[in-house]
mmCIF file of C-alpha atoms and ligand atoms in Angstrom:
data_model
loop_
_atom_site.group_PDB
_atom_site.id
_atom_site.type_symbol
_atom_site.label_atom_id
_atom_site.label_comp_id
_atom_site.label_asym_id
_atom_site.label_seq_id
_atom_site.Cartn_x
_atom_site.Cartn_y
_atom_site.Cartn_z
ATOM 1 C CA MET A 1120 2.040 17.089 -4.287
ATOM 2 C CA ARG A 1121 4.814 15.800 -2.137
ATOM 3 C CA ALA A 1122 2.874 17.187 0.977
ATOM 4 C CA LEU A 1123 -0.101 15.080 -0.147
ATOM 5 C CA VAL A 1124 1.807 12.048 -0.837
ATOM 6 C CA ASN A 1125 3.469 12.174 2.599
ATOM 7 C CA LYS A 1126 -0.093 12.753 4.151
ATOM 8 C CA VAL A 1127 -1.846 9.931 2.331
ATOM 9 C CA LEU A 1128 1.315 7.634 3.168
ATOM 10 C CA GLU A 1129 0.928 8.457 6.689
ATOM 11 C CA ILE A 1130 -2.910 8.012 6.788
ATOM 12 C CA CYS A 1131 -3.001 4.836 4.741
ATOM 13 C CA GLU A 1132 -0.197 3.258 6.685
ATOM 14 C CA GLU A 1133 -1.976 3.768 9.882
ATOM 15 C CA ILE A 1134 -5.473 2.812 8.579
ATOM 16 C CA ASN A 1135 -4.019 -0.589 7.544
ATOM 17 C CA ARG A 1136 -1.957 -1.026 10.905
ATOM 18 C CA LEU A 1137 -5.107 -0.384 12.963
ATOM 19 C CA ILE A 1138 -7.486 -2.579 10.736
ATOM 20 C CA GLY A 1139 -4.798 -5.392 10.920
ATOM 21 C CA ALA A 1140 -6.727 -7.396 8.131
ATOM 22 C CA CYS A 1141 -3.879 -8.344 6.020
ATOM 23 C CA ASN A 1142 -3.578 -12.066 5.954
ATOM 24 C CA ARG A 1143 -0.053 -11.837 4.233
ATOM 25 C CA CYS A 1144 -1.298 -13.937 1.131
ATOM 26 C CA SER A 1145 1.185 -11.785 -0.737
ATOM 27 C CA LYS A 1146 -1.010 -11.482 -3.836
ATOM 28 C CA CYS A 1147 -0.151 -7.769 -3.781
ATOM 29 C CA CYS A 1148 3.475 -8.859 -4.490
ATOM 30 C CA HIS A 1149 2.560 -10.179 -7.899
ATOM 31 C CA TYR A 1150 2.015 -6.985 -9.767
ATOM 32 C CA ARG A 1151 4.427 -4.757 -11.559
ATOM 33 C CA ILE A 1152 5.690 -2.099 -8.897
ATOM 34 C CA PRO A 1153 6.670 1.350 -9.918
ATOM 35 C CA LEU A 1154 9.773 2.276 -8.117
ATOM 36 C CA LEU A 1155 10.376 6.032 -7.243
ATOM 37 C CA GLU A 1156 13.999 7.117 -7.133
ATOM 38 C CA GLU A 1157 13.492 7.476 -3.298
ATOM 39 C CA ASP A 1158 12.327 4.077 -3.061
ATOM 40 C CA LYS A 1159 15.481 2.687 -4.945
ATOM 41 C CA GLN A 1160 17.688 4.961 -2.682
ATOM 42 C CA ARG A 1161 15.955 3.550 0.536
ATOM 43 C CA ILE A 1162 16.218 0.075 -0.499
ATOM 44 C CA GLU A 1163 19.835 0.233 -1.597
ATOM 45 C CA ASN A 1164 20.749 1.900 1.892
ATOM 46 C CA TYR A 1165 18.705 -1.112 3.426
ATOM 47 C CA ILE A 1166 20.461 -3.995 1.463
ATOM 48 C CA GLY A 1167 23.765 -2.051 1.200
ATOM 49 C CA ASP A 1168 23.865 -2.773 -2.511
ATOM 50 C CA THR A 1169 22.972 -1.251 -5.831
ATOM 51 C CA LEU A 1170 19.854 -1.982 -7.817
ATOM 52 C CA LYS A 1171 20.973 -1.761 -11.430
ATOM 53 C CA GLU A 1172 18.567 -4.037 -12.967
ATOM 54 C CA LEU A 1173 15.490 -2.285 -11.838
ATOM 55 C CA ASN A 1174 14.668 0.371 -14.352
ATOM 56 C CA GLY A 1175 11.924 2.248 -12.548
ATOM 57 C CA TYR A 1176 9.894 -0.850 -11.982
ATOM 58 C CA ILE A 1177 9.902 -4.361 -9.848
ATOM 59 C CA GLU A 1178 8.735 -6.653 -12.328
ATOM 60 C CA PRO A 1179 6.838 -9.736 -10.962
ATOM 61 C CA PRO A 1180 7.595 -11.933 -9.506
ATOM 62 C CA CYS A 1181 9.180 -9.437 -6.864
ATOM 63 C CA PRO A 1182 12.793 -10.533 -6.147
ATOM 64 C CA PHE A 1183 12.284 -9.384 -2.530
ATOM 65 C CA LEU A 1184 9.442 -11.794 -2.033
ATOM 66 C CA GLU A 1185 10.614 -14.942 0.054
ATOM 67 C CA LYS A 1186 8.210 -17.485 1.476
ATOM 68 C CA ASN A 1187 5.165 -15.066 1.316
ATOM 69 C CA ALA A 1188 7.436 -12.249 3.314
ATOM 70 C CA CYS A 1189 9.029 -9.171 2.007
ATOM 71 C CA LYS A 1190 12.772 -9.235 2.758
ATOM 72 C CA ILE A 1191 13.044 -5.454 2.573
ATOM 73 C CA TYR A 1192 9.804 -4.608 4.659
ATOM 74 C CA PRO A 1193 11.087 -1.646 6.201
ATOM 75 C CA ALA A 1194 12.321 -0.235 3.363
ATOM 76 C CA ARG A 1195 9.609 -1.260 0.783
ATOM 77 C CA PRO A 1196 8.494 0.998 -1.974
ATOM 78 C CA LEU A 1197 5.824 3.635 -1.356
ATOM 79 C CA VAL A 1198 3.269 1.680 -3.591
ATOM 80 C CA CYS A 1199 3.649 -1.249 -1.284
ATOM 81 C CA ARG A 1200 3.308 0.843 1.808
ATOM 82 C CA ILE A 1201 0.002 2.266 0.988
ATOM 83 C CA TYR A 1202 -1.496 -0.872 -0.602
ATOM 84 C CA PRO A 1203 -4.539 -1.576 -1.243
ATOM 85 C CA PHE A 1204 -4.820 2.110 -1.731
ATOM 86 C CA LEU A 1205 -3.413 3.510 -4.939
ATOM 87 C CA LEU A 1206 -2.287 6.963 -5.616
ATOM 88 C CA LEU A 1207 -2.532 8.381 -9.231
ATOM 89 C CA ASN A 1208 -2.583 11.525 -10.820
ATOM 90 C CA GLU A 1209 -6.580 10.857 -11.231
ATOM 91 C CA GLY A 1210 -6.640 10.658 -7.429
ATOM 92 C CA LEU A 1211 -6.755 8.074 -4.672
ATOM 93 C CA PHE A 1212 -8.264 4.649 -5.039
ATOM 94 C CA LEU A 1213 -8.954 1.565 -3.137
ATOM 95 C CA VAL A 1214 -8.007 -1.406 -5.380
ATOM 96 C CA ASN A 1215 -8.416 -5.207 -5.704
ATOM 97 C CA ILE A 1216 -11.287 -5.237 -3.325
ATOM 98 C CA ASN A 1217 -12.431 -8.696 -4.717
ATOM 99 C CA GLU A 1218 -9.075 -10.388 -4.052
ATOM 100 C CA CYS A 1219 -7.456 -8.509 -0.987
ATOM 101 C CA GLN A 1220 -9.030 -9.202 2.503
ATOM 102 C CA LEU A 1221 -7.738 -5.827 3.813
ATOM 103 C CA ALA A 1222 -9.193 -4.010 0.854
ATOM 104 C CA GLN A 1223 -12.564 -5.888 1.526
ATOM 105 C CA LYS A 1224 -12.539 -4.713 5.184
ATOM 106 C CA ILE A 1225 -11.765 -1.119 4.473
ATOM 107 C CA TYR A 1226 -14.504 -0.966 1.836
ATOM 108 C CA LYS A 1227 -16.964 -2.391 4.043
ATOM 109 C CA MET A 1228 -15.771 0.150 6.750
ATOM 110 C CA LEU A 1229 -16.162 2.917 4.187
ATOM 111 C CA GLY A 1230 -19.667 2.043 3.783
ATOM 112 C CA GLY A 1231 -19.421 0.377 0.497
ATOM 113 C CA ARG A 1232 -22.400 -1.771 -0.428
ATOM 114 C CA GLU A 1233 -22.131 -2.469 -4.156
ATOM 115 C CA LYS A 1234 -20.045 -4.955 -5.758
ATOM 116 C CA ALA A 1235 -16.980 -3.335 -6.768
ATOM 117 C CA ASN A 1236 -13.284 -3.954 -7.518
ATOM 118 C CA ILE A 1237 -11.917 -0.553 -7.570
ATOM 119 C CA VAL A 1238 -13.382 2.611 -6.100
ATOM 120 C CA LYS A 1239 -12.185 6.200 -5.775
ATOM 121 C CA ILE A 1240 -11.679 7.508 -2.130
ATOM 122 C CA SER A 1241 -11.309 11.066 -1.097
ATOM 123 C CA LEU A 1242 -8.957 12.262 1.570
ATOM 124 C CA SER A 1243 -11.616 13.323 3.790
ATOM 125 C CA GLN A 1244 -13.088 10.024 3.794
ATOM 126 C CA LEU A 1245 -9.618 8.457 4.852
ATOM 127 C CA GLU A 1246 -9.428 11.028 7.499
ATOM 128 C CA ASP A 1247 -12.727 10.259 8.906
ATOM 129 C CA LEU A 1248 -12.015 6.471 8.762
ATOM 130 C CA LEU A 1249 -8.885 7.070 10.629
ATOM 131 C CA GLU A 1250 -10.690 9.270 13.372
ATOM 132 C CA LYS A 1251 -13.201 6.413 13.688
ATOM 133 C CA LEU A 1252 -10.340 3.673 13.956
ATOM 134 C CA THR A 1253 -8.521 5.814 16.560
ATOM 135 C CA LEU A 1254 -11.368 6.279 18.577
ATOM 136 C CA LYS A 1255 -12.020 2.607 18.773
ATOM 137 C CA PHE A 1256 -8.666 1.451 19.550
ATOM 138 C CA TYR A 1257 -7.321 4.240 21.882
HETATM 139 S S1 SF4 B 669 -3.183 -8.760 -1.097
HETATM 140 FE FE1 SF4 B 669 -4.180 -7.735 0.786
HETATM 141 S S2 SF4 B 669 -4.230 -9.321 2.337
HETATM 142 FE FE2 SF4 B 669 -2.974 -10.245 0.628
HETATM 143 S S3 SF4 B 669 -0.900 -9.602 1.497
HETATM 144 FE FE3 SF4 B 669 -1.437 -7.944 0.053
HETATM 145 S S4 SF4 B 669 -2.486 -6.327 1.446
HETATM 146 FE FE4 SF4 B 669 -2.422 -8.325 2.578
HETATM 147 S S1 SF4 B 670 8.910 -4.957 -2.254
HETATM 148 FE FE1 SF4 B 670 8.192 -6.329 -0.923
HETATM 149 S S2 SF4 B 670 5.903 -5.827 -0.450
HETATM 150 FE FE2 SF4 B 670 6.706 -4.871 -2.370
HETATM 151 S S3 SF4 B 670 6.070 -6.354 -3.861
HETATM 152 FE FE3 SF4 B 670 8.344 -6.820 -3.223
HETATM 153 S S4 SF4 B 670 7.878 -8.378 -1.565
HETATM 154 FE FE4 SF4 B 670 5.913 -7.446 -1.954
#
């Protein structure tokens, strides 16, 4: 499972970076964010303090959001890193297509035609998209 999470993280971050369609609207920073133990440790190392009040979740409004920018961007939680992708036990999803400009662009590039706000994505679809983007940009 860890190997899959790392692979998804690597691919999703790279796709998001190459597409570059995030307009920094910060809408995705107004949800309840699950916080893994490794996220907590990374953030604590980054800010040099402990996060006692966060019990497994960052509740909205996110305390790290300041003027539409993330104060802990290099150390942000895994869920924030892969957004607008969401990794659940049921699989990988592209979420909030209707409200996130980056998600809309990814959906179109994946060939999405129907109106949808959330779609399930396979790992091979992601790998194909990354390959297409890499060929385009390098
Ligand atoms: S909602 Fe989408 S476009 Fe807006 S900041 Fe988040 S990832 Fe970027
Ligand atoms: S940690 Fe950063 S990216 Fe994640 S919700 Fe908070 S402000 Fe947004």
